[in-house]
Coordinates of N, CA and C in Angstrom, one line a residue:
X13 N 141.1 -69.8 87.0 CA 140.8 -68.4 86.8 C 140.8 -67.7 88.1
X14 N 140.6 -66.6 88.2 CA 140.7 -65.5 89.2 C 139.4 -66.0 90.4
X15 N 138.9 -66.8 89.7 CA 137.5 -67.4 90.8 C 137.8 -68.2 91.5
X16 N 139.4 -68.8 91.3 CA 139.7 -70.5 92.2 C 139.7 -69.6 93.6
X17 N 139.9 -67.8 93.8 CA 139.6 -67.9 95.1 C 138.6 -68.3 96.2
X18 N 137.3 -68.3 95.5 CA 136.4 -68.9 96.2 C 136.7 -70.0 97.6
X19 N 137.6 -70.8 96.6 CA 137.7 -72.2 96.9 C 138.0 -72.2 98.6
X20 N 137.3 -73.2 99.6 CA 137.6 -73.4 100.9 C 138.8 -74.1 100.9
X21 N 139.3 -74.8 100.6 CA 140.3 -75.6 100.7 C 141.9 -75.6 101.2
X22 N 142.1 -74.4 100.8 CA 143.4 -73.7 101.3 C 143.8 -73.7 100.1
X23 N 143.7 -74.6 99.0 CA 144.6 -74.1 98.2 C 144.6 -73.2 96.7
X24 N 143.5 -72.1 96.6 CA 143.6 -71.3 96.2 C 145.1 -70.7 96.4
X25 N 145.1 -69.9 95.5 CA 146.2 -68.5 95.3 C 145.7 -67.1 96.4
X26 N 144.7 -66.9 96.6 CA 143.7 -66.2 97.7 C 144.2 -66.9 99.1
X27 N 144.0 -68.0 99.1 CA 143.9 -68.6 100.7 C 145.4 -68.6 100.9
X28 N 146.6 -69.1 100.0 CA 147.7 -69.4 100.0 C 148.3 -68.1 100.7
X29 N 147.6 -66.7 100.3 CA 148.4 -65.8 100.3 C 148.1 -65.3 101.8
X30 N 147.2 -65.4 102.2 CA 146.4 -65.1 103.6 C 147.5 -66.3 104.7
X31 N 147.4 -67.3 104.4 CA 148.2 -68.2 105.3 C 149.4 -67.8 105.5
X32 N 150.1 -66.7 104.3 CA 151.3 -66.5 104.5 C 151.6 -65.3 105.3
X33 N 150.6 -64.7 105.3 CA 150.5 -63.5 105.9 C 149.8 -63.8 107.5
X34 N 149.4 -64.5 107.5 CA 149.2 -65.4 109.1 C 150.3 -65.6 109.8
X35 N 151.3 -66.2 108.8 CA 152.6 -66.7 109.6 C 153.1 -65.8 110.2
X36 N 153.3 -64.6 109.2 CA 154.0 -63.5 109.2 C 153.9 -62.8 110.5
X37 N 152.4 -62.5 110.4 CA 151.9 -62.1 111.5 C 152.1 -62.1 113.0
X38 N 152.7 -63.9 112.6 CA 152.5 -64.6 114.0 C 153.9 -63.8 114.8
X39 N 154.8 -64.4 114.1 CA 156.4 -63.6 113.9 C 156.2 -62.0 114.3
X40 N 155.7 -61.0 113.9 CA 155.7 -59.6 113.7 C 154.7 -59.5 115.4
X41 N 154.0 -59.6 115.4 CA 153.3 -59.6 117.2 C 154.2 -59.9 117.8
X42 N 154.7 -61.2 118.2 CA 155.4 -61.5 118.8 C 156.7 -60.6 119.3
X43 N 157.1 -60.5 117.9 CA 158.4 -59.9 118.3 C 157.9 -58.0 118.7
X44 N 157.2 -57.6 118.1 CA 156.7 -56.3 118.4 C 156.0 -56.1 120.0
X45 N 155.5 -57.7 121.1 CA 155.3 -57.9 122.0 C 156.6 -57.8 122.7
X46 N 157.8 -57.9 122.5 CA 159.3 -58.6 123.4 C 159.3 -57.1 124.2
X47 N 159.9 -57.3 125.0 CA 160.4 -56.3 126.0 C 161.7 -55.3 125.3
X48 N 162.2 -56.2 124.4 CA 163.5 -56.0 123.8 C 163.1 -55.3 122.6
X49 N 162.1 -55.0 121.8 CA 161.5 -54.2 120.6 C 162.4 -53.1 120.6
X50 N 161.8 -52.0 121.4 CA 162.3 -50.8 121.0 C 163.4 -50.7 120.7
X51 N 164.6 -51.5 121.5 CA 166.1 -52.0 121.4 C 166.3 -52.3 119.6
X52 N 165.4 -53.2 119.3 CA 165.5 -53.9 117.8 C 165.7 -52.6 116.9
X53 N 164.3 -52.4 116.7 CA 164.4 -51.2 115.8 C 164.7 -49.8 116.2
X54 N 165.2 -49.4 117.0 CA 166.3 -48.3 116.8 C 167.6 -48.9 116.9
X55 N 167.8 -49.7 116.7 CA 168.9 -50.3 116.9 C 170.0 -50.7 115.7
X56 N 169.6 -50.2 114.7 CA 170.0 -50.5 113.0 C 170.4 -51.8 112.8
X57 N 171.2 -52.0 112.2 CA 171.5 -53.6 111.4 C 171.5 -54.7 112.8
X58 N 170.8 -55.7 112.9 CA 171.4 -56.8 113.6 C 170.2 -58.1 113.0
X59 N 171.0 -59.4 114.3 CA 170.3 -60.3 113.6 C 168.6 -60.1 113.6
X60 N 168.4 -59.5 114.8 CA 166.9 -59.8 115.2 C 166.1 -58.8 114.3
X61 N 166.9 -57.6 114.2 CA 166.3 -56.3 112.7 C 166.1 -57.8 111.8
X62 N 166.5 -58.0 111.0 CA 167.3 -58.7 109.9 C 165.7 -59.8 110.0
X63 N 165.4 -60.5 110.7 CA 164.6 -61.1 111.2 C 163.4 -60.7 110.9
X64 N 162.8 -59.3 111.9 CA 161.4 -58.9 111.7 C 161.4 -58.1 110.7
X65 N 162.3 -57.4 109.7 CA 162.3 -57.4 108.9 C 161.7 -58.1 107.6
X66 N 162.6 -59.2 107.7 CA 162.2 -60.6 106.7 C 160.6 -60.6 107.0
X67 N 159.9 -60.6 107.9 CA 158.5 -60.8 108.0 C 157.6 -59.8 107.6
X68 N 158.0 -58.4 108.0 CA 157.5 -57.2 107.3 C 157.6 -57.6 105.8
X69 N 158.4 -57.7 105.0 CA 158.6 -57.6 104.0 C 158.0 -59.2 103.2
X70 N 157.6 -60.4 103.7 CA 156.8 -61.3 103.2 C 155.1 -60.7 103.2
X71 N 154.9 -60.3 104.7 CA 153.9 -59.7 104.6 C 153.3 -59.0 103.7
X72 N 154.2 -57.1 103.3 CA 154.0 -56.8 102.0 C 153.9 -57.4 100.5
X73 N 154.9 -58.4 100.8 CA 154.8 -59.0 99.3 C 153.7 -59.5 99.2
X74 N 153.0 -60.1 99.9 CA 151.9 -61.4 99.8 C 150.4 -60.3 99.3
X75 N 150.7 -58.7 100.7 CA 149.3 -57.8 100.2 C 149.7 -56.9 98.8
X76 N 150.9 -57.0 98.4 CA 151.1 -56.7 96.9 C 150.6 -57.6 96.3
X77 N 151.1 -58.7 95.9 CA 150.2 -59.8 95.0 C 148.5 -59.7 95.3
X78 N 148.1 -59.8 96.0 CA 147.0 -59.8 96.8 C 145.9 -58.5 96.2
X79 N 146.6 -57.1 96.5 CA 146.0 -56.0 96.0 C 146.0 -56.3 94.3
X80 N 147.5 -56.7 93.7 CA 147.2 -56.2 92.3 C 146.5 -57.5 91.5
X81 N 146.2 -58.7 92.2 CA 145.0 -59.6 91.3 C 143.6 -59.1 91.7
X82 N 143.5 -58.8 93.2 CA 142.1 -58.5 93.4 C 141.8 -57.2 93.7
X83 N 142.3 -56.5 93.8 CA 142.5 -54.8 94.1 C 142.3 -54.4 95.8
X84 N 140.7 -54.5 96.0 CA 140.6 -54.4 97.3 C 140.1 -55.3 98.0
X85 N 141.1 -55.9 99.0 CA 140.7 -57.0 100.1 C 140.8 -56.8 101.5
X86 N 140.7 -57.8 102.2 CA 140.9 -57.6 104.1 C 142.2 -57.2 104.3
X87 N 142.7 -56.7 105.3 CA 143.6 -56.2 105.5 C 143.7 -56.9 107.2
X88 N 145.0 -57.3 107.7 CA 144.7 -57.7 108.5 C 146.9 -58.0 109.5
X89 N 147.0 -57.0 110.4 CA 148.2 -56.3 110.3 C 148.4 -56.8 111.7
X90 N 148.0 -57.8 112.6 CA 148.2 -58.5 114.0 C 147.9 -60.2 113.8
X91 N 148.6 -60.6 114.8 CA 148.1 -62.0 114.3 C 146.9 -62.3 116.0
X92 N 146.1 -63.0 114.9 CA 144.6 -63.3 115.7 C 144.0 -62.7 116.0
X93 N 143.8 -61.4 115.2 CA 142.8 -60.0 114.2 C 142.0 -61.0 113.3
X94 N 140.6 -61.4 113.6 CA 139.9 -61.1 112.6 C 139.5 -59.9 111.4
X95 N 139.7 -59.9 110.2 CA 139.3 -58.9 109.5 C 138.0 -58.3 109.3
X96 N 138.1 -57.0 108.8 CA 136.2 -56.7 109.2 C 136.0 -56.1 107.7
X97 N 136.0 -56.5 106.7 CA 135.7 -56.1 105.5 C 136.5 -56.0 104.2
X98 N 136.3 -55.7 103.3 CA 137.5 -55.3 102.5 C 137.8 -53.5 102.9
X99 N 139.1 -53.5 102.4 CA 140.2 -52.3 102.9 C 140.4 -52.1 102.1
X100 N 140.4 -50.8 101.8 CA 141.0 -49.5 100.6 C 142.3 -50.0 100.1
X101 N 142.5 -50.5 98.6 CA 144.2 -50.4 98.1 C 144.8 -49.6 98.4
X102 N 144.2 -48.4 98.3 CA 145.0 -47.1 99.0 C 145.9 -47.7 99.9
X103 N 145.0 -47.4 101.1 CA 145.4 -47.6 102.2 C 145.9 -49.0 102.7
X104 N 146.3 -49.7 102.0 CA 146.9 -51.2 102.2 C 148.3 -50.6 101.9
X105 N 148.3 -50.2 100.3 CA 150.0 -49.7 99.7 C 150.2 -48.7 101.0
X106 N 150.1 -47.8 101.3 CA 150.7 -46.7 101.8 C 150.8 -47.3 103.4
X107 N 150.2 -48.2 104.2 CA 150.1 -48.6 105.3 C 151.9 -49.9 105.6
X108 N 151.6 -50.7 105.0 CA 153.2 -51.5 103.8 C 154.1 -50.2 103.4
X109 N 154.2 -49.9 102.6 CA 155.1 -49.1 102.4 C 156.0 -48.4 103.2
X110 N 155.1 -47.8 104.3 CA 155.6 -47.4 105.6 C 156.6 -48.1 106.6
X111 N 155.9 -49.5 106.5 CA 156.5 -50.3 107.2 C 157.8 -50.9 106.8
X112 N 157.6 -50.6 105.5 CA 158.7 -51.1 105.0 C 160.2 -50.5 105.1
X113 N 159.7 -49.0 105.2 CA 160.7 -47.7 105.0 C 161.1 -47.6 106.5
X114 N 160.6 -48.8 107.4 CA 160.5 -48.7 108.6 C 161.9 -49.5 108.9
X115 N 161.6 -50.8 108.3 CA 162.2 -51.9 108.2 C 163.3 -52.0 107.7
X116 N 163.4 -51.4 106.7 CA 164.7 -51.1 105.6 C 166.2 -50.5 106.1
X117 N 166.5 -49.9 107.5 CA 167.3 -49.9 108.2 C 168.1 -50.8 109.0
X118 N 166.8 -52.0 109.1 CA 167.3 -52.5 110.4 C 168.3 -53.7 109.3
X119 N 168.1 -54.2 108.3 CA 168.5 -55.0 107.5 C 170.0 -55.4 107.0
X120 N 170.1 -56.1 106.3 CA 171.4 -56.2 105.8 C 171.1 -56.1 103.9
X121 N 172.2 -55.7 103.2 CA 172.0 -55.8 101.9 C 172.2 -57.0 100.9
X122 N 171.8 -57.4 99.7 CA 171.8 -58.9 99.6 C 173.0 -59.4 99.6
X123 N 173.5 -61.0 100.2 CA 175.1 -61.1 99.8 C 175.6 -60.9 101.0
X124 N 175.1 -60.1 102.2 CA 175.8 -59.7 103.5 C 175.3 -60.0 104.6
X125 N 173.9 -60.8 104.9 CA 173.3 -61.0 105.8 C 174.0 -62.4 106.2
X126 N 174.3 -61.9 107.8 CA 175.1 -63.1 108.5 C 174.6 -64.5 108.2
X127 N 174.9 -65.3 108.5 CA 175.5 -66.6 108.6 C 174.8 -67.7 107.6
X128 N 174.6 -66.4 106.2 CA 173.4 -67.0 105.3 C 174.7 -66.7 103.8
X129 N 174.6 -67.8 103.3 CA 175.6 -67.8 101.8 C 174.9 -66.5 101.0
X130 N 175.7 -66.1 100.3 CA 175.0 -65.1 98.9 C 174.8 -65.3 98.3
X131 N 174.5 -66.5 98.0 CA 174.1 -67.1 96.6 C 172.5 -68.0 97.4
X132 N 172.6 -67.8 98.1 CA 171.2 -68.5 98.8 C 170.1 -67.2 98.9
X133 N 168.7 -68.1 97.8 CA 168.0 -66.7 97.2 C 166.6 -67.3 98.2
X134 N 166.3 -67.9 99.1 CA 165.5 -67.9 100.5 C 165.2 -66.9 101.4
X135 N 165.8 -66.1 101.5 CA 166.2 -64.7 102.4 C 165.8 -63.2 101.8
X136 N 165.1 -62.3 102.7 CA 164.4 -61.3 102.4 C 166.1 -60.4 102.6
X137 N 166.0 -59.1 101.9 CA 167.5 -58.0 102.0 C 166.9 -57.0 102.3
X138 N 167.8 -56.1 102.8 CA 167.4 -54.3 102.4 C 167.5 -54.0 101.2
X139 N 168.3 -54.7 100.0 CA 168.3 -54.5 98.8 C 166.6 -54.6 98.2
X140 N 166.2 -56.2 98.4 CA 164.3 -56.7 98.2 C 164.1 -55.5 98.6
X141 N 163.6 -54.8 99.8 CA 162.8 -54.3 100.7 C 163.4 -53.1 100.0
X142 N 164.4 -52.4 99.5 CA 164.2 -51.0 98.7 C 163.3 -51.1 97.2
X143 N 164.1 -52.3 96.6 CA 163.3 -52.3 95.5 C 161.8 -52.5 95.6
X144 N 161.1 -52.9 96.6 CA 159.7 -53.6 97.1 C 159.0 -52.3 97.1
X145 N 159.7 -51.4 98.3 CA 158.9 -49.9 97.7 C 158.9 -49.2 97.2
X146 N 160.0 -49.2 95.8 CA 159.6 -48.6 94.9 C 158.8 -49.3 94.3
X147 N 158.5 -50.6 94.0 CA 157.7 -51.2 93.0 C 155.8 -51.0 93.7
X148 N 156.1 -51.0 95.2 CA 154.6 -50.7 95.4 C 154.3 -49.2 95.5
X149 N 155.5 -48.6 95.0 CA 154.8 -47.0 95.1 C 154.5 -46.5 93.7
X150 N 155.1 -47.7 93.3 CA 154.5 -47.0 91.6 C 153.3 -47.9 91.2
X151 N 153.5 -49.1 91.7 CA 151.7 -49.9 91.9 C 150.5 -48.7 92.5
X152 N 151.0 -48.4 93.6 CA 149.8 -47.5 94.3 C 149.4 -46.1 93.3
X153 N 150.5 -45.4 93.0 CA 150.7 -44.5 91.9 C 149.6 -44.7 90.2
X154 N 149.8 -45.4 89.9 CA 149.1 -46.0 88.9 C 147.3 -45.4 88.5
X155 N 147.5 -45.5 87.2 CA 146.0 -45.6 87.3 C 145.5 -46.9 87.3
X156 N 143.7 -47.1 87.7 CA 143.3 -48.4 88.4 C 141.8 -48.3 88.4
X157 N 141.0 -49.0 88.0 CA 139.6 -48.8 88.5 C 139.4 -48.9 89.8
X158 N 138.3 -48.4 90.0 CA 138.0 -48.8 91.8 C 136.4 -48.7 92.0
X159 N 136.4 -49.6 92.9 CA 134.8 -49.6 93.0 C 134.0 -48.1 93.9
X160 N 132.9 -48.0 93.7 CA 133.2 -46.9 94.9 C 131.9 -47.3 95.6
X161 N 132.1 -48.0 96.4 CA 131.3 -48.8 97.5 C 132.4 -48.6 98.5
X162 N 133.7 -48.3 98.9 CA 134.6 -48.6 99.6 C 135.4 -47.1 100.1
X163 N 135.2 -47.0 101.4 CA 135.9 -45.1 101.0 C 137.4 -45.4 101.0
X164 N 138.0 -44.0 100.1 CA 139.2 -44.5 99.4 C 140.1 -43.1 100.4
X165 N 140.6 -43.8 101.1 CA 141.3 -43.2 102.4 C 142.9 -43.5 102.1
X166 N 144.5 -42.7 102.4 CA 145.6 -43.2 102.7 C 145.7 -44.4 104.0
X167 N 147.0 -44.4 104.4 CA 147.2 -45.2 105.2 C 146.8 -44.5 106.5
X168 N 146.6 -43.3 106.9 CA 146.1 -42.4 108.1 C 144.9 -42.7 108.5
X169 N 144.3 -43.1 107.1 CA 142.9 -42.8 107.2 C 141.8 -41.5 106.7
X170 N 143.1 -40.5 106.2 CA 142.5 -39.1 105.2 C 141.9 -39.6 103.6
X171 N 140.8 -38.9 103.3 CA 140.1 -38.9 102.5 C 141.3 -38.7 101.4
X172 N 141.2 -39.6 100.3 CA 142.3 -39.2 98.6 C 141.2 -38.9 97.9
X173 N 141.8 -37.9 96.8 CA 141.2 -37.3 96.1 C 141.8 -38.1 94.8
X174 N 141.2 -38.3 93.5 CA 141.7 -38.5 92.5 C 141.7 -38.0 91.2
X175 N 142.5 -38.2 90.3 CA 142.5 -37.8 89.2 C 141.8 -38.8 87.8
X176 N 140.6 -38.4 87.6 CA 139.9 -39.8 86.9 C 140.2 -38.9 85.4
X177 N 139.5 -40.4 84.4 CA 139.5 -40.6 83.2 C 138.0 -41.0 83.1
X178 N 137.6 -40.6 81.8 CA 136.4 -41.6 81.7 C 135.0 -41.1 82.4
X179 N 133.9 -41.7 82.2 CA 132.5 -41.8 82.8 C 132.9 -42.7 84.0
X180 N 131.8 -42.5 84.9 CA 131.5 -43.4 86.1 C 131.1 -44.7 85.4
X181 N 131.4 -46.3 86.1 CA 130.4 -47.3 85.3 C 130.0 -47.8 86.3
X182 N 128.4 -48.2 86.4 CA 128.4 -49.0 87.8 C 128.9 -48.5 89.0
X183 N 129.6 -47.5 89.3 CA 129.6 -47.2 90.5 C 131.2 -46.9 90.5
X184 N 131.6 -47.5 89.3 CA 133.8 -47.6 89.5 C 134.3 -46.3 88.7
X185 N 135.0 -45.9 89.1 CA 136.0 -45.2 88.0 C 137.5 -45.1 87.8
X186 N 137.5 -44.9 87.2 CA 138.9 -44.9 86.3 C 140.0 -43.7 86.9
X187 N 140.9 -43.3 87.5 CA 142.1 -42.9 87.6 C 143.1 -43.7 88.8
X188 N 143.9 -42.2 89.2 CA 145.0 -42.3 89.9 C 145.1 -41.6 90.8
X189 N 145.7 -41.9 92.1 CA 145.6 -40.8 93.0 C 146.1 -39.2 92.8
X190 N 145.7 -38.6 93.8 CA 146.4 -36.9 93.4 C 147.7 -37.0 94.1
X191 N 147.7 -37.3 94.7 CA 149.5 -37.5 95.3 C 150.4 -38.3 94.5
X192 N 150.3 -39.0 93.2 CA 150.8 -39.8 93.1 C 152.0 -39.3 92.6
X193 N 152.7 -38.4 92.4 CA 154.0 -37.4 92.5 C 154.9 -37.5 93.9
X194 N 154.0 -38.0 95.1 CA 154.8 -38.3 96.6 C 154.9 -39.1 96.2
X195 N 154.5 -40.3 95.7 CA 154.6 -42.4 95.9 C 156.0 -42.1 95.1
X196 N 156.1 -41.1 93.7 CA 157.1 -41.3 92.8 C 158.4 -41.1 93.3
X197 N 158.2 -39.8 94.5 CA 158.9 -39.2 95.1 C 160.1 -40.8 96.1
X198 N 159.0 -40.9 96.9 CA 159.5 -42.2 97.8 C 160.6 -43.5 96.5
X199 N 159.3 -43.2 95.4 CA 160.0 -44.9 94.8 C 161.5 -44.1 94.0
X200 N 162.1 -43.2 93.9 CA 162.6 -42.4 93.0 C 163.9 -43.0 94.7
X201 N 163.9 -42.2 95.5 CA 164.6 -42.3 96.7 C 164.8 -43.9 96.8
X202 N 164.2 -45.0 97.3 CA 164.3 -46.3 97.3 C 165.1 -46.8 96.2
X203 N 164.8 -46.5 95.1 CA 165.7 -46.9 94.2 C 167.5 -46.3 94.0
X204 N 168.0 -45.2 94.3 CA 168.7 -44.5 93.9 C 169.6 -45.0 95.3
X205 N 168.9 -45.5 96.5 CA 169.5 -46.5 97.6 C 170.1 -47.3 97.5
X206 N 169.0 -48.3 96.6 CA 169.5 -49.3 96.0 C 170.6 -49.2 94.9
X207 N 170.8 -48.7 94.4 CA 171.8 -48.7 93.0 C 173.1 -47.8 93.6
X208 N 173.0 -46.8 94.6 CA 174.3 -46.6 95.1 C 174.7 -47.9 96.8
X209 N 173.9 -48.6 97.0 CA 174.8 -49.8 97.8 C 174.0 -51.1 97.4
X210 N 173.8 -51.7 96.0 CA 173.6 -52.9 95.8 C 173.8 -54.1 96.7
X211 N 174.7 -54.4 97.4 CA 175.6 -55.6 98.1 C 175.4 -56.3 96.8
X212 N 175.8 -57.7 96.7 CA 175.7 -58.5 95.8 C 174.8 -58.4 94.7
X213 N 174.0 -58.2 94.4 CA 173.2 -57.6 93.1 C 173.7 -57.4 92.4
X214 N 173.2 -57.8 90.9 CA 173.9 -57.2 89.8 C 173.3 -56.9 88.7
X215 N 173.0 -55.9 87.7 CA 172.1 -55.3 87.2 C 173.0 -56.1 85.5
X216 N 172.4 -57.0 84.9 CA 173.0 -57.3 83.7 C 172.5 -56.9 82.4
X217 N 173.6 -56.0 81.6 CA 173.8 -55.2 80.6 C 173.8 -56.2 79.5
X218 N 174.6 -56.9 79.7 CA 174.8 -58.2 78.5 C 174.6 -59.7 78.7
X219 N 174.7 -60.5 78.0 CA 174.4 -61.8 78.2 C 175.8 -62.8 78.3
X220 N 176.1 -62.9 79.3 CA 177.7 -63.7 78.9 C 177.6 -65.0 78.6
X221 N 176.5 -65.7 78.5 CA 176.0 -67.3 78.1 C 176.6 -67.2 76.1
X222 N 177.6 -68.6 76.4 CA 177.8 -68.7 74.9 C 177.1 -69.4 74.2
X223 N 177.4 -69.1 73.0 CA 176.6 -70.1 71.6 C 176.7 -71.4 71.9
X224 N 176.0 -72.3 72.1 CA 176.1 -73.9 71.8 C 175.1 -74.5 71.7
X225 N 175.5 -75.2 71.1 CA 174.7 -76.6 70.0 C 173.3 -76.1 69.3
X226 N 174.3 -74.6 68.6 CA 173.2 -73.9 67.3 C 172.4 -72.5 68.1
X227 N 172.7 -72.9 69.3 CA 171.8 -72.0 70.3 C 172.5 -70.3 70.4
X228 N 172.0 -69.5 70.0 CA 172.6 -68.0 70.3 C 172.0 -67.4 71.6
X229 N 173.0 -67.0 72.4 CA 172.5 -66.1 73.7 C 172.6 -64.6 73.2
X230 N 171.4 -64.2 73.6 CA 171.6 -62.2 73.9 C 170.8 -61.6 74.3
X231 N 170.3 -61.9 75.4 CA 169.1 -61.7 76.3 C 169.8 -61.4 77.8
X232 N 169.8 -60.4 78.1 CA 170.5 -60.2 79.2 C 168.9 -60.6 80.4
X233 N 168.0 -59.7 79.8 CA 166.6 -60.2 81.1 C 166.3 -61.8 80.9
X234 N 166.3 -62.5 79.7 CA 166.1 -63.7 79.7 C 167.8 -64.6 81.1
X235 N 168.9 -63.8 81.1 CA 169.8 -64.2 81.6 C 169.7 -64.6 83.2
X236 N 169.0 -63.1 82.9 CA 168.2 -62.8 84.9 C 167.4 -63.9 85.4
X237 N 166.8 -63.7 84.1 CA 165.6 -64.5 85.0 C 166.0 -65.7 84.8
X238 N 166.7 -66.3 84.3 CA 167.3 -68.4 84.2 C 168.2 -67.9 86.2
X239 N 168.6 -67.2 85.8 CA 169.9 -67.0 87.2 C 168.3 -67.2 88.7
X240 N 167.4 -66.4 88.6 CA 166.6 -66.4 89.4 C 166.0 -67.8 89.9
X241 N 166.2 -68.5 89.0 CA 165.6 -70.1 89.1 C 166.3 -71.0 89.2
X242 N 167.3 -71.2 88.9 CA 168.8 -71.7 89.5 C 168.7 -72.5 90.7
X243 N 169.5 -73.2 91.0 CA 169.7 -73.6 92.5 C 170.7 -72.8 93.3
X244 N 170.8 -72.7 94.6 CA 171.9 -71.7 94.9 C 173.0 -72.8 94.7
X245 N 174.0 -71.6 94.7 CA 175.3 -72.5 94.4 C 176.6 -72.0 95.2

């Protein structure tokens, strides 16, 4: 259950996700430390973009899963930053998001990143990383309870206002932010990125898997997701 995070052990789903975001970390200082940074990212596509990229975008993934089982947790964006409390969903999505929209240049699309096969699904893309914020802009977007023990700030740090449903319970309420027409805005753009330069990507309409031994294919998302789990080939 949602409680194994307790667990000291490391191997919660909680702890697992934090170690990943450690690594990440370690990677993202470092290279955000080099003398050669500024070079990196203004620098558009190369290997080392391509690189701290990949880490930006593990990092997000890990505080997306992270926000949408537990909502609000530590936030922790340096490596060997102790965290000082739990941090606004808010301002986790929109803090990621940023970074992402940061990141998303320096990259390569899936299928085209040097000296890596396209069929090898190990590797973060600019294609991931467009789809990534639109999916966390319509996560942040969302309605959501929230506790309100926690002030509910953007990634700036400005006060959000929201649009609720419902009575107060305990202290939480029920809506969505007031901006959430900008998150749609951003995920509307991210996507429309994606779909006019896919690289290898392929969006499947139909099911091309034949009939055999009594078995009928016609599941084009069931087709996705078998291809997703696959070995590269």
């Amino acid at each position: 259950g949602l409680t194994s995070y307790l667990k000291d052990d490391g191997s919660a789903f909680y702890n697992k996700l934090y170690s990943l975001i450690s690594k990440a970390n370690a990677i993202i200082t470092n290279m955000e430390n080099a003398a050669n940074f500024e070079e990196i990212i203004n620098g558009g596509q190369s290997k080392l973009g391509q690189m701290y990229g990949e880490a930006v975008a593990l990092r997000a993934t890990a505080y997306r899963e992270l926000c949408k089982n537990y909502g609000d947790v530590p936030y922790v964006g340096a490596y060997g930053v102790i965290p000082g409390g739990l941090a606004s969903r808010d301002s986790i999505y929109d803090v990621c998001i940023a970074q992402l929209q940061q990141i998303e240049p320096l990259m390569y699309e899936v299928g085209s990143i040097p000296e890596v096969s396209p069929a090898n699904k190990n590797y973060f893309s600019k294609t991931y990383v467009q789809g990534l914020i639109g999916r966390m802009c319509l996560d942040a977007a969302g309605y959501q309870t929230r506790r309100g023990d926690i002030e509910r700030v953007d990634g700036d740090g400005n006060p959000l206002s929201f649009e609720k449903m419902g009575n107060e319970n305990n202290g939480a309420t029920y809506g969505r932010r007031s901006d959430w027409k900008d998150l749609y805005t951003i995920a509307k753009g991210a996507y429309e990125a994606l779909l006019k330069k896919s690289g290898s990507a392929t969006f499947h309409l139909t099911d091309p898997r034949k009939a055999s031994n009594g078995r009928i294919y016609d599941n084009p998302y069931q087709y996705f997701f078998e291809q997703m789990h696959m070995s590269d080939a």
